[in-house]
Amino acid sequence: MGVLWWKLFFAALAGILFSTQHCASQKVPNYTFMHNATTAPDVSYYDYIVIGGGTAGCPLAATLSQNYSVLLLERGGSPYGNPNISDLAAFGAALSDTSPTSPAQRFISEDGVINSRARVLGGGSCLNAGFYTRASPQYVREAGWDGRAVNESYEWVEKIVAFEPQLKQWQSAVRDGLIEIGVVPNNGFTYDHIDGTKVGGTIFDQNGFRHTAADLLEYAKPTGITVLLDATVHRILFRVKEGSKPTAHGVVFRDSLGGRHKVYLKADPRNEIIVSAGALGSPQLLMLSGIGPREHLKAHNIRITLDQPLVGQGMTDNPMNAIFVPSPVPVEVSLIEVVGITSFGSYIEAASGENFAGGSPKDYGMFSPKIGQLSTVPPKARTPEALAKATELMETLEQAAFRGGFILEKIMGPISSGHLELRTRDPNDNPSVTFNYFQDPRDLQRCVQGLSTVEKIIESKAFSPFRYPNMPVPVLLNLTASAPVNLLPKHTNSSLSLEQYCRDTVMTIWHYHGGCQVGKVLDRDYKLLGVDALRVIDGSTFNYSPGTNPQATVMMLGRYMGVKILSERLGGAAAAAAETEQ
């Protein structure tokens, strides 16, 4: 039975995440201000230069454009017209694309966990599972944000990108199982972060179309913004005078043909460069621009602008651990819709799938034996013969193999953290990242408690229609543990120890953060300490991941800081007038 269920595991996860069914084409916004970087002049001038058109950069640039000229530089392409991004049923296809133009750039942390960073306008909101939930009031207070302005910024985002999911049988069973085992109260549908069980928001609408941070550019003033795609920033330029702080005043970027361009801030001391390149991209770009640990930069022959040893520190990824549950009956396609927010610091979520035999039999997404992140064929063993055999095996799977779902847990925080370093001076290359999963024993204990909660859900009465009665939890644990979900060594019979199971089956949930943290690299206004005219506004600034899923808060932060910058520069009355125009 072990070999059969191992096959079922892969087929089911492939079915859940990487269906080849597509919805109808999504309406593409007519962004007259969006151009390929090859059309850019050699030299240009703006009031604000925003580096990174991702989850924070898009709302930030849209807001600033109401009153000032803004250049938004995005190293990737457009998400529009790509069904692998827009269609819920194709979730995971973009993550499995390893081509140089893929919207997802894969990286493997030094811990041996396979991850991905966005390379597309809209950032991670173009690649994720779509869950939308706000940060807790406590998180807002600790961040030093204004609560009213935060709520207004969330609402501004939600008007365009957030929706209430339509719960079906499998997700309802998970919700009811959470309530049955005591993860209460039942909070129903809400964007708010509340202890107990809730149905959260989603950026997928009722037709299965993904709405991303790029859609927030609908708020932009067309004459106030220029968006350049396939524009890779190589470094930030500084004016350095003896006895004064370095001042950012321009950037150098290259287009897809290698053409070199410079863009400078217009001559106003209030103009700024804002880095919103993400948890990997922002610390990487600061280092490439000479801001980082002196000895590390010297080792790469980078001229020192500012010795800042904390750039790249505090890199953290929320570890995810899951249990796969084969189902005796078909289940709906669903991504994250329900969450159990426990009292001990673990979040319980779930995803499910059904038989996708009607799709292309050759498309197994990330499970493709040729390119699969979680392929059944290890990278070093991917000979043509092995690939052919693995593909043949996938094609012989029975329809029932595509039935099932995952119940997963993600720990709050987390407490464990690592660091980021440059590998090369090429901004297109991934840096070296270490997350140190479960280095702190408190993180490991939360994982154990979270998995114990998942076990109780599986054994609950509410969930009983979706599990085989002759497959006890230890069998499910060993089934999941036997899958090559990461590059870490395996241990036999991981079900004997949930601690070992946590370590053996750790995966990313794509919520990594840190590297340019507030209070260490930045002040509370996200200005870089020791440098003028430079801010960082994105997930790299977080000390802890907000809420159960960070994307809502990252989008909120872009809007929030955009409004704050305008308010401080224009004065309260002028900023209020600017808001009423939107």
PDB file of N, CA, C and O in Angstrom, residues 131 165 167 171-172 174-176 178 197-200 335-340 348-350:
ATOM      1  N   PHE A 131      -4.923  34.194  -0.008  1.00  0.00           N
ATOM      2  CA  PHE A 131      -5.603  34.482   1.255  1.00  0.00           C
ATOM      3  C   PHE A 131      -5.383  35.931   1.654  1.00  0.00           C
ATOM      4  O   PHE A 131      -4.266  36.452   1.598  1.00  0.00           O
ATOM      5  N   PRO A 165     -14.827  34.425  -0.062  1.00  0.00           N
ATOM      6  CA  PRO A 165     -14.871  33.153  -0.789  1.00  0.00           C
ATOM      7  C   PRO A 165     -16.205  32.436  -0.589  1.00  0.00           C
ATOM      8  O   PRO A 165     -16.900  32.673   0.406  1.00  0.00           O
ATOM      9  N   LEU A 167     -17.519  29.151   0.343  1.00  0.00           N
ATOM     10  CA  LEU A 167     -17.074  27.892   0.945  1.00  0.00           C
ATOM     11  C   LEU A 167     -17.868  26.704   0.423  1.00  0.00           C
ATOM     12  O   LEU A 167     -19.098  26.751   0.357  1.00  0.00           O
ATOM     13  N   GLN A 171     -13.707  22.637   2.481  1.00  0.00           N
ATOM     14  CA  GLN A 171     -13.307  23.732   3.355  1.00  0.00           C
ATOM     15  C   GLN A 171     -14.274  23.869   4.535  1.00  0.00           C
ATOM     16  O   GLN A 171     -13.854  24.180   5.665  1.00  0.00           O
ATOM     17  N   SER A 172     -15.562  23.626   4.279  1.00  0.00           N
ATOM     18  CA  SER A 172     -16.542  23.681   5.372  1.00  0.00           C
ATOM     19  C   SER A 172     -16.257  22.606   6.409  1.00  0.00           C
ATOM     20  O   SER A 172     -16.411  22.833   7.624  1.00  0.00           O
ATOM     21  N   VAL A 174     -13.304  21.361   7.137  1.00  0.00           N
ATOM     22  CA  VAL A 174     -12.143  21.813   7.913  1.00  0.00           C
ATOM     23  C   VAL A 174     -12.573  22.843   8.944  1.00  0.00           C
ATOM     24  O   VAL A 174     -12.176  22.781  10.118  1.00  0.00           O
ATOM     25  N   ARG A 175     -13.386  23.799   8.516  1.00  0.00           N
ATOM     26  CA  ARG A 175     -13.890  24.812   9.457  1.00  0.00           C
ATOM     27  C   ARG A 175     -14.652  24.170  10.609  1.00  0.00           C
ATOM     28  O   ARG A 175     -14.401  24.468  11.785  1.00  0.00           O
ATOM     29  N   ASP A 176     -15.564  23.264  10.273  1.00  0.00           N
ATOM     30  CA  ASP A 176     -16.376  22.631  11.308  1.00  0.00           C
ATOM     31  C   ASP A 176     -15.523  21.741  12.216  1.00  0.00           C
ATOM     32  O   ASP A 176     -15.795  21.629  13.422  1.00  0.00           O
ATOM     33  N   LEU A 178     -12.358  22.342  12.988  1.00  0.00           N
ATOM     34  CA  LEU A 178     -11.656  23.266  13.893  1.00  0.00           C
ATOM     35  C   LEU A 178     -12.545  23.656  15.068  1.00  0.00           C
ATOM     36  O   LEU A 178     -12.124  23.643  16.229  1.00  0.00           O
ATOM     37  N   THR A 197     -11.802  30.427  14.896  1.00  0.00           N
ATOM     38  CA  THR A 197     -11.897  29.960  13.509  1.00  0.00           C
ATOM     39  C   THR A 197     -12.640  30.986  12.672  1.00  0.00           C
ATOM     40  O   THR A 197     -13.674  31.509  13.094  1.00  0.00           O
ATOM     41  N   LYS A 198     -12.110  31.276  11.514  1.00  0.00           N
ATOM     42  CA  LYS A 198     -12.769  32.251  10.651  1.00  0.00           C
ATOM     43  C   LYS A 198     -12.608  31.868   9.179  1.00  0.00           C
ATOM     44  O   LYS A 198     -11.724  31.082   8.809  1.00  0.00           O
ATOM     45  N   VAL A 199     -13.475  32.437   8.370  1.00  0.00           N
ATOM     46  CA  VAL A 199     -13.316  32.418   6.921  1.00  0.00           C
ATOM     47  C   VAL A 199     -12.691  33.756   6.554  1.00  0.00           C
ATOM     48  O   VAL A 199     -13.214  34.819   6.903  1.00  0.00           O
ATOM     49  N   GLY A 200     -11.544  33.706   5.905  1.00  0.00           N
ATOM     50  CA  GLY A 200     -10.856  34.935   5.536  1.00  0.00           C
ATOM     51  C   GLY A 200     -11.225  35.388   4.143  1.00  0.00           C
ATOM     52  O   GLY A 200     -12.049  34.776   3.459  1.00  0.00           O
ATOM     53  N   LEU A 335      -8.125  26.869  -2.505  1.00  0.00           N
ATOM     54  CA  LEU A 335      -6.879  27.305  -1.910  1.00  0.00           C
ATOM     55  C   LEU A 335      -7.201  27.711  -0.473  1.00  0.00           C
ATOM     56  O   LEU A 335      -8.159  27.217   0.112  1.00  0.00           O
ATOM     57  N   ILE A 336      -6.432  28.585   0.138  1.00  0.00           N
ATOM     58  CA  ILE A 336      -6.649  28.908   1.545  1.00  0.00           C
ATOM     59  C   ILE A 336      -7.899  29.777   1.701  1.00  0.00           C
ATOM     60  O   ILE A 336      -7.975  30.864   1.124  1.00  0.00           O
ATOM     61  N   GLU A 337      -8.868  29.308   2.466  1.00  0.00           N
ATOM     62  CA  GLU A 337     -10.101  30.062   2.707  1.00  0.00           C
ATOM     63  C   GLU A 337     -10.462  30.125   4.185  1.00  0.00           C
ATOM     64  O   GLU A 337     -11.099  31.075   4.635  1.00  0.00           O
ATOM     65  N   VAL A 338     -10.090  29.101   4.924  1.00  0.00           N
ATOM     66  CA  VAL A 338     -10.411  29.007   6.354  1.00  0.00           C
ATOM     67  C   VAL A 338      -9.112  29.053   7.148  1.00  0.00           C
ATOM     68  O   VAL A 338      -8.088  28.521   6.709  1.00  0.00           O
ATOM     69  N   VAL A 339      -9.139  29.682   8.302  1.00  0.00           N
ATOM     70  CA  VAL A 339      -7.972  29.645   9.182  1.00  0.00           C
ATOM     71  C   VAL A 339      -8.429  29.478  10.625  1.00  0.00           C
ATOM     72  O   VAL A 339      -9.417  30.063  11.057  1.00  0.00           O
ATOM     73  N   GLY A 340      -7.688  28.633  11.340  1.00  0.00           N
ATOM     74  CA  GLY A 340      -7.859  28.508  12.777  1.00  0.00           C
ATOM     75  C   GLY A 340      -6.711  29.224  13.455  1.00  0.00           C
ATOM     76  O   GLY A 340      -5.540  28.856  13.272  1.00  0.00           O
ATOM     77  N   ILE A 348      -3.835  27.316  11.490  1.00  0.00           N
ATOM     78  CA  ILE A 348      -4.230  26.108  10.758  1.00  0.00           C
ATOM     79  C   ILE A 348      -4.982  26.518   9.501  1.00  0.00           C
ATOM     80  O   ILE A 348      -5.973  27.258   9.575  1.00  0.00           O
ATOM     81  N   GLU A 349      -4.518  26.045   8.345  1.00  0.00           N
ATOM     82  CA  GLU A 349      -5.145  26.369   7.072  1.00  0.00           C
ATOM     83  C   GLU A 349      -5.239  25.105   6.224  1.00  0.00           C
ATOM     84  O   GLU A 349      -4.732  24.049   6.613  1.00  0.00           O
ATOM     85  N   ALA A 350      -5.869  25.204   5.056  1.00  0.00           N
ATOM     86  CA  ALA A 350      -6.078  23.997   4.255  1.00  0.00           C
ATOM     87  C   ALA A 350      -6.251  24.332   2.780  1.00  0.00           C
ATOM     88  O   ALA A 350      -6.639  25.444   2.419  1.00  0.00           O
TER      89      ALA A 350
END
